[in-house]
């Protein structure tokens, strides 16, 4: 996917007619003249192209703040994204990582509503490079963690995962070709409830310069709470950040998702996307279990002399999917690698925009987002 964006303010019409307004806005944005303790809000249009969507037009927003405007608290962030495409697809996304005052509570979650096609390549680590079908559907996803601090940096709480996958249509790539539908291919609604244990000493989730994040979560999906399929999911997400000198950072992540039971295909572990295993289409490989790791070196900023707002990063990752641990094999591990530029958007809050190019043995991917990949 190729993506381009332009930054704009959300402004009243009367103000927009003021020819000096945009100049003042961009000056405020570029120079970040706001008080560091004050919340900041940004909204901007996006333009993207992908083969499965044609041209995509959307709006993204970012709201960052400190609880009670106290910079001793950790920086909270709320992201929003809405889009529609020339193929009639649309979606609305919200992500958040919110810390209360003194970080006694931590709310981490996301909401997705979308009608969006996805390529189906089959199940397992040895599927062919050509997709078998395009899967159209309407999906509502709500994933929320409500965590209470046990002691310094340790949190324990409940986790909810609601996934409705409806109006499903499998369209084979080759006309007239019959595809045997996987489990869940007719659509389903699944609800998971469980517990999560988190260690988190990051101060800025959008650009971590030092710290550790580790999550271990257990979720049970069962007919008892109206889940169509019965299965369990264990998620382990571990991220390490270490400063290298005054400006550079080395970051590492080890991620695992392990499912057992009657898992519908749309809730299987999926490799790829804009965060980990960049360069692979999200869902290029999918199966019950997934292991992936990545390493990234960030130059924040580059020592250019004429500006301190341009940074860069290099990264690499490896991962695989597998049905069970007996079939976990190193020769089925795939790799990705790449590099990117960074622009320091909010200097006082140390938030960068990233422009990443990732490469794999099957192709490449390009990504533009606010905040680091992990």
C-alpha positions in Angstrom: 0.0 0.0 0.0 1.2 3.5 -0.8 -0.1 6.2 1.6 0.2 10.0 1.5 -1.0 12.5 4.0 -1.4 16.3 4.6 -1.7 17.9 8.0 -4.7 20.1 8.5 -6.6 21.6 11.5 -10.2 21.0 12.4 -11.4 24.5 12.3 -14.7 26.5 12.1 -15.6 27.9 8.7 -15.4 31.4 9.8 -11.8 30.9 10.9 -10.9 29.1 7.7 -11.8 32.3 5.8 -9.1 34.1 7.7 -6.1 33.9 5.3 -3.7 34.1 8.2 -5.2 31.2 10.2 -3.5 28.4 8.4 -0.2 30.2 8.6 -0.6 30.6 12.3 -1.7 27.0 12.7 1.3 25.6 10.8 3.6 27.9 12.7 2.2 26.6 15.9 2.5 23.0 14.8 6.0 23.3 13.4 7.4 25.3 16.3 5.3 23.5 18.9 4.7 26.7 20.9 2.1 25.2 23.2 2.6 24.5 26.9 4.0 21.0 27.4 1.3 20.2 30.0 -1.5 21.2 27.7 -3.4 18.6 25.6 -2.8 18.6 21.9 -5.1 17.6 19.1 -4.4 17.0 15.4 -6.7 16.0 12.6 -5.5 15.5 9.0 -6.8 13.9 5.8 -5.2 10.7 4.3 -5.0 9.4 0.8 -4.0 5.8 0.1 -4.0 3.2 -2.6 -4.1 -0.6 -2.4 -5.1 -3.2 -5.1 -8.0 -4.5 -3.0 -9.5 -1.0 -2.3 -8.5 1.3 -5.2 -8.1 4.8 -3.9 -8.9 5.4 -0.2 -9.7 8.7 1.3 -9.9 9.2 5.1 -9.3 11.4 8.1 -7.0 10.6 11.0 -6.8 12.3 14.4 -4.6 12.2 17.4 -5.2 13.5 20.9 -2.5 13.4 23.5 -2.7 14.6 27.1 -1.4 14.2 30.7 -3.9 13.3 33.4 -4.7 16.5 35.3 -2.1 18.2 33.1 0.6 16.8 35.3 3.7 15.9 33.3 4.8 13.6 36.1 2.0 11.3 34.8 2.5 9.2 31.7 1.4 10.6 28.3 -2.0 9.2 27.2 -3.1 9.0 23.6 -6.3 8.5 21.6 -6.1 7.8 17.9 -9.0 7.9 15.5 -9.3 7.0 11.8 -12.2 7.0 9.4 -12.1 6.1 5.7 -14.0 5.2 2.5 -12.8 3.9 -0.8 -13.8 4.0 -4.5 -14.8 0.4 -4.1 -17.5 1.3 -1.5 -15.5 0.1 1.5 -15.5 2.1 4.7 -14.4 2.0 8.3 -14.1 3.7 11.7 -11.2 3.0 14.1 -10.3 4.2 17.6 -7.3 3.1 19.6 -6.3 4.3 23.1 -3.8 4.0 25.8 -5.0 6.1 28.8 -3.4 6.5 32.2 -5.3 8.0 35.2 -3.7 10.3 37.7 -0.7 8.7 39.4 -1.2 5.8 36.9 -3.5 4.0 39.3 -5.6 2.8 36.3 -4.5 1.9 32.8 -7.1 1.6 29.9 -5.7 0.0 26.8 -7.9 -1.0 23.9 -9.3 -0.5 20.4 -12.5 -0.3 18.5 -13.0 -1.2 14.8 -16.1 -1.0 12.6 -15.4 -1.7 8.9 -16.5 -3.2 5.7 -13.1 -4.1 4.2 -11.9 -6.9 2.0 -9.1 -9.2 3.0 -7.2 -11.6 0.9 -7.5 -15.3 2.0 -4.3 -17.3 1.2 -5.4 -20.4 3.2 -4.3 -21.7 6.6 -0.8 -22.6 7.6 2.8 -21.5 7.0 3.2 -23.0 3.5 0.4 -21.3 1.6 1.1 -20.1 -2.0 2.0 -16.6 -2.9 -1.3 -16.1 -4.8 -4.4 -15.5 -2.7 -7.3 -17.9 -3.1 -10.2 -15.6 -2.5 -11.2 -12.1 -1.5 -13.3 -12.1 1.7 -15.8 -9.3 2.0 -17.5 -8.7 5.3 -18.8 -6.3 7.9 -16.8 -6.5 11.1 -17.2 -4.9 14.6 -14.3 -5.4 17.0 -14.0 -4.2 20.5 -11.0 -5.1 22.6 -10.5 -3.5 26.0 -8.3 -3.9 29.0 -9.1 -2.3 32.3 -6.1 -2.7 34.5 -5.5 -1.6 38.1 -2.0 -0.9 39.5 -0.9 -3.5 42.0 2.4 -1.9 42.8 4.9 0.2 41.0 4.5 -0.5 37.2 2.6 -3.8 37.7 -1.1 -3.9 36.6 -3.7 -6.6 36.8 -7.2 -6.5 35.3 -9.9 -7.9 33.1 -9.9 -8.1 29.3 -12.8 -8.2 26.9 -12.7 -9.1 23.2 -15.9 -8.8 21.2 -15.7 -9.8 17.5 -18.7 -9.8 15.1 -17.9 -11.0 11.6 -21.0 -10.8 9.4 -22.3 -10.4 5.9 -19.4 -12.6 4.7 -18.8 -13.3 1.0 -16.0 -15.5 -0.2 -15.2 -14.5 -3.9 -12.7 -16.9 -5.4 -9.9 -15.3 -7.4 -10.5 -17.7 -10.3 -14.1 -17.5 -11.5 -16.0 -20.8 -11.1 -13.3 -22.2 -8.7 -14.8 -23.8 -5.6 -13.2 -23.0 -2.3 -14.0 -25.1 0.8 -14.8 -22.6 3.5 -12.7 -22.7 6.6 -14.2 -22.8 10.1 -16.1 -19.5 10.6 -16.3 -18.8 6.9 -20.0 -18.2 7.1 -19.5 -15.5 9.7 -19.8 -15.6 13.5 -19.9 -13.5 16.7 -17.4 -14.4 19.4 -16.9 -13.0 22.9 -13.8 -13.6 25.0 -13.4 -12.8 28.6 -10.2 -13.1 30.6 -7.4 -11.6 32.7 -4.3 -9.7 31.9 -1.1 -9.1 33.8 1.0 -6.1 32.6 4.3 -4.7 33.6 4.7 -1.2 32.0 7.2 1.5 33.0 7.1 3.4 29.7 6.5 7.2 30.0 5.6 8.0 26.4 3.8 5.1 24.5 4.2 6.8 21.2 8.0 7.1 21.4 9.6 5.0 24.1 13.2 5.9 24.8 13.7 3.7 27.9 11.6 1.1 29.5 9.9 -2.3 29.4 6.4 -3.4 28.5 5.3 -7.0 29.1 1.7 -8.4 28.8 0.5 -11.9 29.5 -3.2 -12.3 28.8 -5.6 -15.3 28.9 -9.0 -15.1 27.1 -11.8 -17.7 27.0 -14.4 -17.7 24.2 -17.4 -19.9 25.1 -21.1 -20.3 24.2 -21.8 -19.5 27.9 -21.4 -15.8 27.0 -22.8 -16.1 23.5 -19.6 -16.9 21.6 -20.4 -19.2 18.6 -17.1 -21.1 18.9 -15.3 -22.3 22.0 -11.6 -21.7 22.2 -8.9 -20.1 24.3 -6.2 -17.6 23.5 -3.0 -16.8 25.3 -1.1 -13.6 24.3 2.4 -12.7 25.3 3.8 -9.3 24.2 7.2 -8.2 25.4 8.9 -5.0 24.4 12.3 -3.7 25.5 13.7 -0.2 25.0 17.3 1.0 25.8 18.9 4.4 25.1 22.1 4.3 23.1 23.9 7.5 23.8 22.0 10.8 24.1 19.6 10.4 21.2 19.5 6.9 19.8 17.3 4.0 20.9 17.4 0.3 20.4 14.0 -1.4 20.6 13.1 -5.1 20.6 9.8 -7.1 20.7 8.9 -10.7 21.1 5.2 -11.5 20.4 3.3 -14.7 20.6 -0.4 -15.6 20.2 -1.4 -19.2 21.0 -4.9 -20.5 20.3 -6.5 -23.8 21.1 -9.9 -25.2 20.4 -12.4 -24.5 17.5 -10.8 -21.3 16.3 -12.7 -19.4 13.4 -10.3 -18.4 10.6 -10.9 -14.6 11.1 -9.7 -14.9 14.7 -6.6 -17.0 14.0 -3.2 -15.5 14.6 -2.3 -13.4 11.6 1.2 -12.4 10.4 1.9 -9.0 8.9 0.6 -5.4 9.1 2.0 -2.0 10.0 3.4 -2.9 13.4 5.2 -6.2 13.5 6.4 -8.1 10.4 6.0 -4.9 8.3 6.1 -5.6 4.6 3.7 -8.6 4.7 0.0 -8.2 4.1 -1.9 -8.6 7.4 -3.1 -12.2 7.2 -0.7 -13.3 4.5 -0.1 -16.3 6.8 -2.6 -17.3 9.5 -2.9 -20.3 11.8 -3.7 -21.1 15.4 -0.3 -20.0 16.7 2.0 -17.2 15.9 5.5 -16.2 17.0 7.4 -13.1 15.8 10.2 -10.9 16.9 11.7 -7.6 15.7 14.6 -5.4 16.4 14.8 -1.7 15.5 17.5 1.0 15.9 16.2 4.5 16.0 18.2 7.7 15.4 16.1 10.4 17.2 17.2 12.8 15.8 19.9 12.4 13.1 23.0 14.7 13.7 22.3 16.8 10.7 23.4 20.1 12.1 20.8 22.3 10.3 17.8 20.7 12.0 17.1 18.5 15.0 13.7 17.4 13.8 14.7 14.7 11.3 15.3 11.1 12.5 15.6 7.7 11.0 15.3 4.0 11.8 16.4 0.6 10.6 14.6 -2.6 11.5 14.3 -6.3 10.9 12.0 -9.1 12.0 11.2 -12.8 11.7 8.1 -14.8 12.4 6.0 -17.8 11.6 2.6 -19.4 12.1 2.0 -23.0 13.0 -0.9 -25.3 14.0 0.8 -26.7 17.1 4.2 -26.8 18.7 5.0 -30.2 17.1 4.9 -28.5 13.8 6.9 -25.4 14.7 9.9 -25.4 12.3 12.7 -22.9 11.7 12.6 -23.5 8.0 9.1 -22.0 7.9 10.2 -18.7 9.4 9.9 -15.7 7.1 11.8 -12.4 7.5 11.2 -8.7 6.9 13.6 -5.7 7.0 13.5 -2.1 6.2 14.3 1.5 7.1 12.4 4.8 7.5 12.5 8.5 8.2 11.1 10.3 11.2 9.8 13.9 11.6 9.6 15.4 15.1 6.0 16.5 15.1 5.6 17.6 18.7 9.1 18.5 20.1 7.9 19.1 23.7 6.1 15.8 23.8 8.8 13.9 21.8 6.3 12.5 19.2 7.5 11.7 15.7 5.7 10.8 12.5 7.2 7.7 10.8 7.7 7.0 7.1 8.7 3.3 6.8 9.6 1.1 3.8 9.7 -2.6 4.5 10.9 -5.4 2.3 10.3 -9.2 2.3 11.0 -12.0 -0.1 7.5 -11.5 -1.5 7.5 -7.7 -2.0 7.4 -4.5 -0.1 5.2 -2.2 2.0 5.1 1.5 2.8 3.7 3.0 6.0 3.0 6.5 7.3 1.9 6.8 10.9 2.2 9.0 14.0 4.2 7.2 16.7 6.6 4.3 16.5 5.6 0.9 15.3 6.0 -0.5 18.9 
